[in-house]
XYZ file of C-alpha atoms in Angstrom:
525
model
C 0.045 0.024 -0.135
C 1.259 3.510 -0.810
C 1.513 5.573 2.402
C -1.118 8.407 2.392
C -0.335 11.790 3.635
C -0.841 11.734 7.473
C -3.748 13.804 8.866
C -2.856 17.243 10.004
C -3.957 18.726 13.201
C -5.101 22.289 12.529
C -7.351 22.509 15.612
C -10.411 21.173 13.679
C -11.224 18.939 16.607
C -11.794 21.875 19.063
C -15.262 22.741 17.580
C -15.952 19.753 15.415
C -19.216 17.884 14.966
C -18.325 14.223 15.017
C -20.677 11.579 13.910
C -20.590 8.166 15.650
C -20.873 5.259 13.230
C -21.922 1.785 14.840
C -21.017 -0.103 11.498
C -23.114 -3.160 12.244
C -26.288 -1.025 12.249
C -25.499 1.807 9.921
C -26.280 0.534 6.315
C -25.942 -2.889 4.781
C -24.225 -2.784 1.392
C -24.119 -6.499 0.595
C -27.666 -7.620 1.799
C -26.715 -9.931 4.414
C -28.403 -8.058 7.281
C -25.273 -6.672 8.824
C -24.101 -3.197 8.217
C -20.624 -2.894 6.570
C -18.204 -0.578 5.042
C -19.792 -0.734 1.653
C -22.852 0.662 3.327
C -21.015 3.502 4.879
C -19.278 4.391 1.645
C -22.664 4.545 -0.180
C -24.009 6.989 2.557
C -20.987 9.289 2.517
C -22.991 11.844 0.589
C -25.665 11.913 3.183
C -23.040 12.431 5.939
C -21.442 15.243 3.788
C -24.900 16.865 3.469
C -25.427 16.526 7.189
C -22.355 18.662 7.600
C -20.266 16.650 10.083
C -16.535 17.123 10.401
C -15.550 13.608 11.213
C -16.866 9.938 11.627
C -16.026 7.971 14.847
C -16.192 4.214 14.005
C -16.750 2.017 16.859
C -14.536 -1.162 16.424
C -14.461 -2.473 12.995
C -11.712 -5.052 13.527
C -11.833 -8.713 13.295
C -13.849 -9.991 16.357
C -16.024 -12.823 17.521
C -18.573 -10.164 18.391
C -19.207 -11.276 21.824
C -19.426 -7.526 22.890
C -20.353 -5.882 19.797
C -16.842 -5.643 18.438
C -15.246 -4.474 21.697
C -13.672 -7.925 21.937
C -10.791 -7.442 19.348
C -9.036 -10.460 17.864
C -6.852 -8.555 15.336
C -6.362 -4.729 15.315
C -4.869 -4.813 11.741
C -7.617 -6.535 10.077
C -11.317 -5.577 9.381
C -13.850 -8.095 10.386
C -15.009 -10.005 7.328
C -18.709 -9.089 8.188
C -17.829 -5.480 7.572
C -15.427 -5.806 4.582
C -11.671 -5.679 4.094
C -8.682 -3.390 5.090
C -8.509 -2.296 1.476
C -12.276 -1.052 1.741
C -11.435 0.635 5.038
C -8.508 2.472 3.269
C -10.908 3.638 0.492
C -13.488 4.714 3.026
C -10.862 6.857 4.882
C -9.763 8.421 1.566
C -13.250 8.957 0.111
C -14.409 10.619 3.348
C -11.518 12.891 3.425
C -12.221 14.013 -0.158
C -15.625 15.206 1.184
C -13.941 17.016 4.015
C -14.757 14.342 6.607
C -11.996 12.869 8.768
C -12.061 9.437 10.426
C -11.639 8.402 14.071
C -11.150 4.839 14.898
C -11.875 3.156 18.327
C -8.987 1.575 20.262
C -9.905 -0.903 23.124
C -6.585 -1.026 25.107
C -7.861 -2.560 28.330
C -8.567 -5.941 27.060
C -8.590 -8.104 23.803
C -10.754 -11.042 22.685
C -10.116 -14.404 24.033
C -9.510 -15.349 20.362
C -6.621 -12.898 20.204
C -3.283 -14.833 19.310
C -1.680 -13.685 22.565
C -4.474 -15.116 24.676
C -4.723 -18.300 22.675
C -0.908 -18.799 23.141
C -1.267 -18.067 26.904
C -3.905 -20.754 27.222
C -1.627 -23.209 25.357
C 0.878 -22.959 28.154
C 3.338 -20.716 26.313
C 5.227 -17.777 27.853
C 2.439 -15.289 27.091
C 0.638 -15.426 30.426
C 2.619 -12.399 31.774
C 0.817 -10.270 29.079
C -2.517 -10.777 31.028
C -3.544 -11.204 34.674
C -3.415 -14.844 35.482
C -3.418 -15.785 39.290
C -4.074 -18.854 41.446
C -7.368 -18.782 43.251
C -8.053 -18.385 46.961
C -9.531 -21.028 49.301
C -8.235 -24.405 50.218
C -8.218 -25.643 46.666
C -7.972 -22.458 44.779
C -11.678 -22.641 44.202
C -12.276 -18.921 44.950
C -11.412 -16.008 42.808
C -8.042 -14.176 43.408
C -9.892 -11.017 44.733
C -13.307 -9.523 45.003
C -13.307 -7.506 41.807
C -16.659 -7.455 39.928
C -17.212 -7.369 36.134
C -18.804 -4.272 34.719
C -21.206 -6.647 33.028
C -22.067 -8.291 36.347
C -20.654 -11.290 38.286
C -17.026 -11.940 39.203
C -14.295 -10.272 37.129
C -12.329 -13.648 37.120
C -12.820 -16.892 35.171
C -11.226 -20.201 36.124
C -9.302 -22.370 33.574
C -9.205 -26.173 33.685
C -5.537 -25.980 34.900
C -6.809 -24.090 37.990
C -5.466 -20.623 37.291
C -7.807 -17.730 37.043
C -7.700 -14.763 34.512
C -8.939 -11.280 35.031
C -11.774 -9.632 32.827
C -13.297 -6.450 34.040
C -15.949 -6.998 31.301
C -17.020 -10.312 29.666
C -15.100 -13.555 30.118
C -14.390 -13.381 26.461
C -12.377 -10.149 27.022
C -9.286 -10.843 29.097
C -7.538 -7.815 30.582
C -4.114 -6.949 29.256
C -1.083 -6.391 31.721
C -0.195 -2.794 31.000
C 2.964 -3.176 33.294
C 4.510 -5.353 30.599
C 6.488 -3.412 27.762
C 5.310 -5.620 25.064
C 1.736 -4.512 25.680
C 2.779 -0.833 25.452
C 4.876 -1.366 22.329
C 2.179 -3.271 20.626
C -0.399 -0.468 21.009
C 1.958 2.139 19.961
C 2.432 0.135 16.797
C -1.195 -0.210 16.275
C -1.655 3.536 16.516
C 1.008 4.011 13.900
C -0.652 1.366 11.686
C -3.892 3.294 11.518
C -2.293 6.783 11.390
C -0.351 5.778 8.362
C -3.595 4.964 6.705
C -4.867 8.592 7.064
C -6.898 8.286 10.354
C -7.154 11.556 12.020
C -7.823 10.442 15.545
C -8.543 7.619 18.035
C -11.245 7.213 20.656
C -9.936 5.339 23.640
C -12.335 2.867 25.173
C -12.513 2.549 29.044
C -9.400 4.954 29.125
C -9.123 5.115 32.862
C -9.013 1.340 33.617
C -5.824 0.058 31.969
C -3.338 0.093 34.929
C -3.787 -2.328 37.846
C -2.291 -2.391 41.256
C 0.251 -5.254 40.859
C -0.808 -6.806 44.160
C -4.443 -7.044 42.771
C -5.973 -6.249 46.326
C -9.657 -6.475 47.091
C -11.675 -3.423 46.256
C -13.271 -3.516 49.693
C -9.798 -3.060 51.272
C -10.481 0.606 50.667
C -6.940 1.352 49.956
C -6.118 4.445 47.861
C -5.554 4.790 45.052
C -8.292 2.462 43.533
C -6.672 -0.787 42.403
C -7.772 -0.330 38.765
C -9.415 2.960 38.195
C -7.518 6.095 37.393
C -4.128 4.972 38.656
C -1.215 7.478 38.253
C 1.044 5.255 36.185
C -1.574 5.384 33.464
C -0.448 8.877 32.491
C 2.820 7.616 31.271
C 1.033 5.512 28.759
C -0.837 8.380 27.356
C 2.186 10.645 27.263
C 3.894 8.109 25.020
C 0.761 7.815 22.815
C 0.619 11.564 22.513
C 4.200 11.580 21.104
C 3.043 9.012 18.547
C -0.031 11.113 17.709
C 1.989 14.224 17.358
C 4.063 12.707 14.644
C 0.958 12.468 12.516
C -1.024 15.454 13.663
C -3.643 13.068 14.994
C -5.912 13.609 18.061
C -7.344 11.419 20.880
C -10.707 11.508 22.709
C -10.748 9.414 25.826
C -13.696 7.677 27.516
C -12.990 8.792 31.118
C -15.739 8.266 33.682
C -14.468 10.102 36.736
C -16.468 12.030 39.276
C -13.296 14.040 40.428
C -13.019 16.969 38.071
C -9.373 17.666 39.086
C -8.410 13.959 38.386
C -10.484 14.141 35.130
C -8.605 17.258 33.869
C -5.147 15.493 34.398
C -5.990 13.417 31.302
C -6.287 16.636 29.223
C -2.846 18.080 29.903
C -1.046 19.430 26.918
C 1.175 16.237 26.679
C -1.681 13.753 27.014
C -5.095 13.388 25.467
C -6.606 16.175 23.411
C -10.234 15.680 24.673
C -12.302 13.367 26.788
C -16.004 12.601 26.727
C -18.147 14.757 29.050
C -20.562 12.415 30.761
C -22.152 14.822 33.174
C -24.047 16.545 30.517
C -25.265 13.262 28.928
C -26.488 11.993 32.299
C -28.210 15.260 33.268
C -32.016 15.223 33.496
C -34.116 17.801 31.695
C -33.693 20.457 34.269
C -32.347 24.030 33.690
C -30.538 24.437 36.963
C -28.705 21.058 36.698
C -27.938 21.654 33.040
C -26.454 24.976 33.698
C -24.414 23.579 36.500
C -23.160 20.812 34.264
C -22.182 23.190 31.579
C -20.346 25.496 34.059
C -18.547 22.691 35.736
C -17.527 21.148 32.377
C -16.108 24.401 31.091
C -14.364 25.175 34.418
C -12.662 21.724 34.525
C -11.326 22.078 31.049
C -10.097 25.644 31.287
C -6.936 25.114 33.316
C -5.556 22.621 30.797
C -6.854 24.656 27.735
C -8.746 21.584 26.378
C -12.065 21.918 24.582
C -15.261 20.471 26.152
C -17.180 17.737 24.435
C -20.963 17.459 24.349
C -23.021 14.284 23.674
C -26.593 13.483 24.154
C -26.371 9.671 23.331
C -24.127 6.890 22.214
C -24.125 3.129 21.703
C -24.218 2.427 25.314
C -27.027 4.838 26.366
C -30.847 4.856 26.038
C -31.791 7.092 23.049
C -32.427 10.713 23.769
C -36.034 10.827 22.600
C -36.924 7.989 25.109
C -34.903 9.365 27.901
C -36.296 12.722 27.749
C -39.823 11.459 27.314
C -39.812 10.011 30.867
C -41.372 11.548 33.972
C -37.837 11.122 35.528
C -35.357 11.923 32.783
C -32.319 11.151 34.965
C -29.839 8.632 33.656
C -30.335 5.054 34.703
C -28.246 2.056 33.248
C -30.331 -0.379 35.144
C -33.968 0.231 33.807
C -32.978 1.591 30.280
C -36.258 1.898 28.340
C -37.984 -1.188 29.579
C -41.094 -0.920 31.729
C -40.758 2.836 31.911
C -43.734 4.880 30.502
C -42.484 7.264 27.873
C -44.113 10.250 26.105
C -42.500 10.183 22.678
C -43.951 13.352 21.466
C -42.637 15.121 24.661
C -39.311 13.291 24.354
C -39.002 14.472 20.648
C -39.787 18.005 21.466
C -37.078 18.097 24.306
C -34.593 16.178 22.083
C -34.954 18.844 19.458
C -34.345 21.635 21.945
C -31.434 19.629 23.425
C -29.804 19.349 19.940
C -29.755 23.185 19.615
C -28.358 23.564 23.155
C -25.559 21.252 22.714
C -24.700 22.499 19.168
C -24.515 26.114 20.520
C -22.016 25.317 23.340
C -18.267 25.858 22.969
C -16.305 22.746 22.100
C -16.948 19.560 20.117
C -20.185 17.805 19.663
C -20.730 14.072 19.055
C -23.921 12.805 17.314
C -24.700 9.167 17.588
C -26.183 7.639 14.376
C -29.971 7.885 14.277
C -30.170 10.802 16.651
C -30.458 13.069 13.682
C -33.536 11.073 12.671
C -35.082 11.266 16.145
C -35.028 7.493 16.657
C -36.460 6.181 20.066
C -35.163 3.411 22.038
C -36.402 0.128 20.645
C -37.879 -2.838 22.774
C -35.971 -6.006 21.598
C -37.685 -9.350 21.984
C -35.896 -11.255 24.760
C -34.835 -14.147 22.336
C -33.141 -11.510 20.122
C -31.095 -9.635 22.671
C -27.327 -9.992 21.912
C -25.727 -7.715 24.409
C -23.793 -9.691 27.114
C -25.043 -7.173 29.747
C -28.449 -8.813 29.663
C -27.188 -12.367 30.143
C -24.616 -11.441 32.768
C -27.260 -9.675 34.832
C -29.524 -12.567 34.906
C -31.957 -10.888 32.598
C -32.609 -7.917 35.002
C -30.673 -5.526 32.541
C -32.246 -5.221 29.146
C -28.830 -4.503 27.661
C -27.939 -1.849 25.097
C -29.303 -3.321 21.917
C -32.231 -1.005 22.040
C -30.168 1.913 20.749
C -28.277 -0.157 18.227
C -31.207 -1.153 15.940
C -30.305 -0.799 12.171
C -31.208 2.499 10.759
C -34.151 3.312 8.504
C -33.057 4.924 5.183
C -35.934 4.619 2.739
C -39.622 4.341 3.884
C -40.967 2.382 0.930
C -38.113 -0.223 0.738
C -37.889 -3.698 2.574
C -36.377 -3.311 6.015
C -36.722 0.477 5.685
C -33.843 0.583 3.141
C -31.241 -0.718 5.602
C -30.387 -3.689 3.252
C -31.041 -7.359 4.119
C -33.021 -8.766 7.061
C -31.468 -6.792 9.917
C -29.357 -8.676 12.534
C -31.584 -6.874 15.178
C -35.286 -6.493 14.574
C -36.604 -3.164 13.449
C -39.794 -2.191 15.344
C -43.132 -1.793 13.711
C -43.336 1.759 12.236
C -39.636 2.227 11.976
C -40.019 3.344 8.356
C -41.750 6.566 9.523
C -38.348 7.747 10.607
C -36.656 7.037 7.343
C -33.969 9.440 6.218
C -35.544 9.817 2.668
C -38.903 10.891 4.018
C -37.267 13.322 6.640
C -35.068 14.814 3.954
C -38.234 16.144 2.241
C -39.845 17.542 5.381
C -38.438 20.906 6.490
C -39.866 20.310 9.919
C -38.238 16.959 10.539
C -35.520 16.202 12.934
C -33.005 15.618 10.166
C -33.743 19.043 8.630
C -33.266 20.572 12.080
C -29.811 18.910 12.494
C -28.813 19.860 8.936
C -29.751 23.531 9.650
C -28.135 23.666 12.994
C -24.845 22.289 11.818
C -24.758 24.714 8.911
C -25.569 27.625 11.263
C -23.325 26.621 14.055
C -20.511 28.849 12.960
C -22.548 31.811 13.904
C -21.563 31.157 17.477
C -17.882 31.619 16.602
C -14.971 30.357 18.741
C -15.431 32.531 21.769
C -16.443 31.883 25.362
C -20.085 31.531 26.637
C -21.694 34.312 28.549
C -24.885 33.702 30.481
C -27.798 36.205 30.073
C -30.426 37.000 32.602
C -33.369 34.658 32.262
C -36.521 33.604 34.045
C -36.582 30.487 36.108
C -36.364 27.292 33.925
C -34.780 29.086 31.144
C -31.177 28.911 29.801
C -29.939 31.881 27.826
C -26.373 32.645 26.726
C -24.458 34.401 23.876
C -21.344 33.607 22.094
C -19.929 35.970 19.457
C -22.984 37.599 17.796
C -25.363 34.732 18.362
C -27.757 33.809 21.280
C -29.147 30.537 22.386
C -32.241 30.417 24.581
C -33.824 27.137 25.868
C -37.094 27.197 27.754
C -37.335 24.150 30.000
C -40.296 25.640 31.905
C -43.972 24.911 31.233
C -45.027 28.511 30.245
C -43.913 30.543 27.240
C -41.281 33.419 27.730
C -40.481 36.494 25.772
C -37.458 36.433 23.568
C -34.438 38.749 24.326
C -33.708 41.631 22.055
C -32.248 40.339 18.710
C -32.032 41.352 15.081
C -32.893 37.966 13.471
C -34.380 34.657 14.417
C -31.837 32.050 13.005
C -33.526 28.790 13.940
C -36.017 27.210 16.363
C -36.543 23.734 17.615
C -40.263 24.192 17.608
C -42.495 27.151 16.335
C -42.963 30.229 18.456
C -46.403 30.799 19.807
C -48.881 33.241 18.259
C -47.476 35.998 20.432
C -44.081 35.438 19.198
C -42.895 33.860 22.539
C -40.753 30.818 23.185
C -42.901 27.810 24.238
C -41.914 25.297 26.948
C -39.378 22.568 25.914
C -38.279 24.679 22.921
C -34.935 26.256 21.972
C -34.155 29.169 19.635
C -31.028 30.622 17.983
C -31.013 34.423 17.481
C -28.526 36.901 15.918
C -27.960 39.871 18.418
């Protein structure tokens, strides 16, 4: 392969609109019911018209798909269900010709149990030091080495026939790597170079705060500080080394960092570490003006000392879709209940999701849009016998899993399977075609038309800071550059502030020209 020109970092990522592609559910190009790279390539004009700056692809690597591709068997190969490495290279190049950069997902905490390293370790070779193998506790080693619990439920340890146990903070098919071993660090730096040399502009880092483990692997209930596997100081050396690699190519990082301590969070964003990290406080915030303002203020404050831009996201492949979440009586975030058994007013949720889109797109920093959010898709109820997410099985069926936000997209209302392609790997609900992109493209009042207009008008807010304006209770109002954003989260209409032009509204104003409840508006000062 000829080596393409590496991506250049011109600061584009500081205010980018980045679209998350969950390949398996985006578009099926070969008719087998699974989304693939051919489907994405065919939809690049749609993404260009939407106006996004970059595409973030969830893992597209060779994988047994025990956790939606986050169980990687080979980082240098595309999974055959999605296509080939040559197709990925074409996709990266074709998107760049349209002004769209590519961000790939790296999963450094663990690999698949089908990865060559782990298979060699199971075969009794010298590779066990690349993972965390330990004898068990108890008289016969029948108890796990410590009390750590999997993120998916149950113990974070699995016993092998030879009596040893191995660590997996997620599913048993995802053994954790030993980041104290130099071969693990070198391999991942080589993987970064592999993709940067193919023109990738950035990397999203999965579970970025979990890599380093206390070598003694103590019980969590010991209560010792620091935590035995979350946010350990030695992890920052890893990301400094990664940053040096990225800087060779002008590439950028975004980390998945879930930390309640804002000072600890900001450490990952120092100038020689990650460029950005996901802001989860905004995503998990209920539809409440005071709490949203606090989240926005706290987010901007925690980024300011290190000069990093904030990121804003309403939904992703792990979270109940925005329309459903905002349509609940309690719109707070709850992994446990997801959308199941919770009454949802989709009309209310859609109205709020439209307003939230304008709010997030007006804020300073980068915005991530999960595929289908621009279509206003709700969370889907998946029949129990069709759920694939391991969270469901590992929880004993109490957690519905994340498949409800991963249902294949509807593209064409009059085509079979709503234009997705073949019979989808997850069932599309009845009425899914009503959300089809082709139908929404012709409707100036649709969610798709709103997103297109908002992304096109977003430069009106410039690159400057946010200044809050006086506003009634339940209303958020701020200005950036010469543009104003006003969001009414209250029940009663409010008057608009002085302005010269109405740029965009999420829902129509009332007959008196006031802003109704659950509505946002963009104004020119």
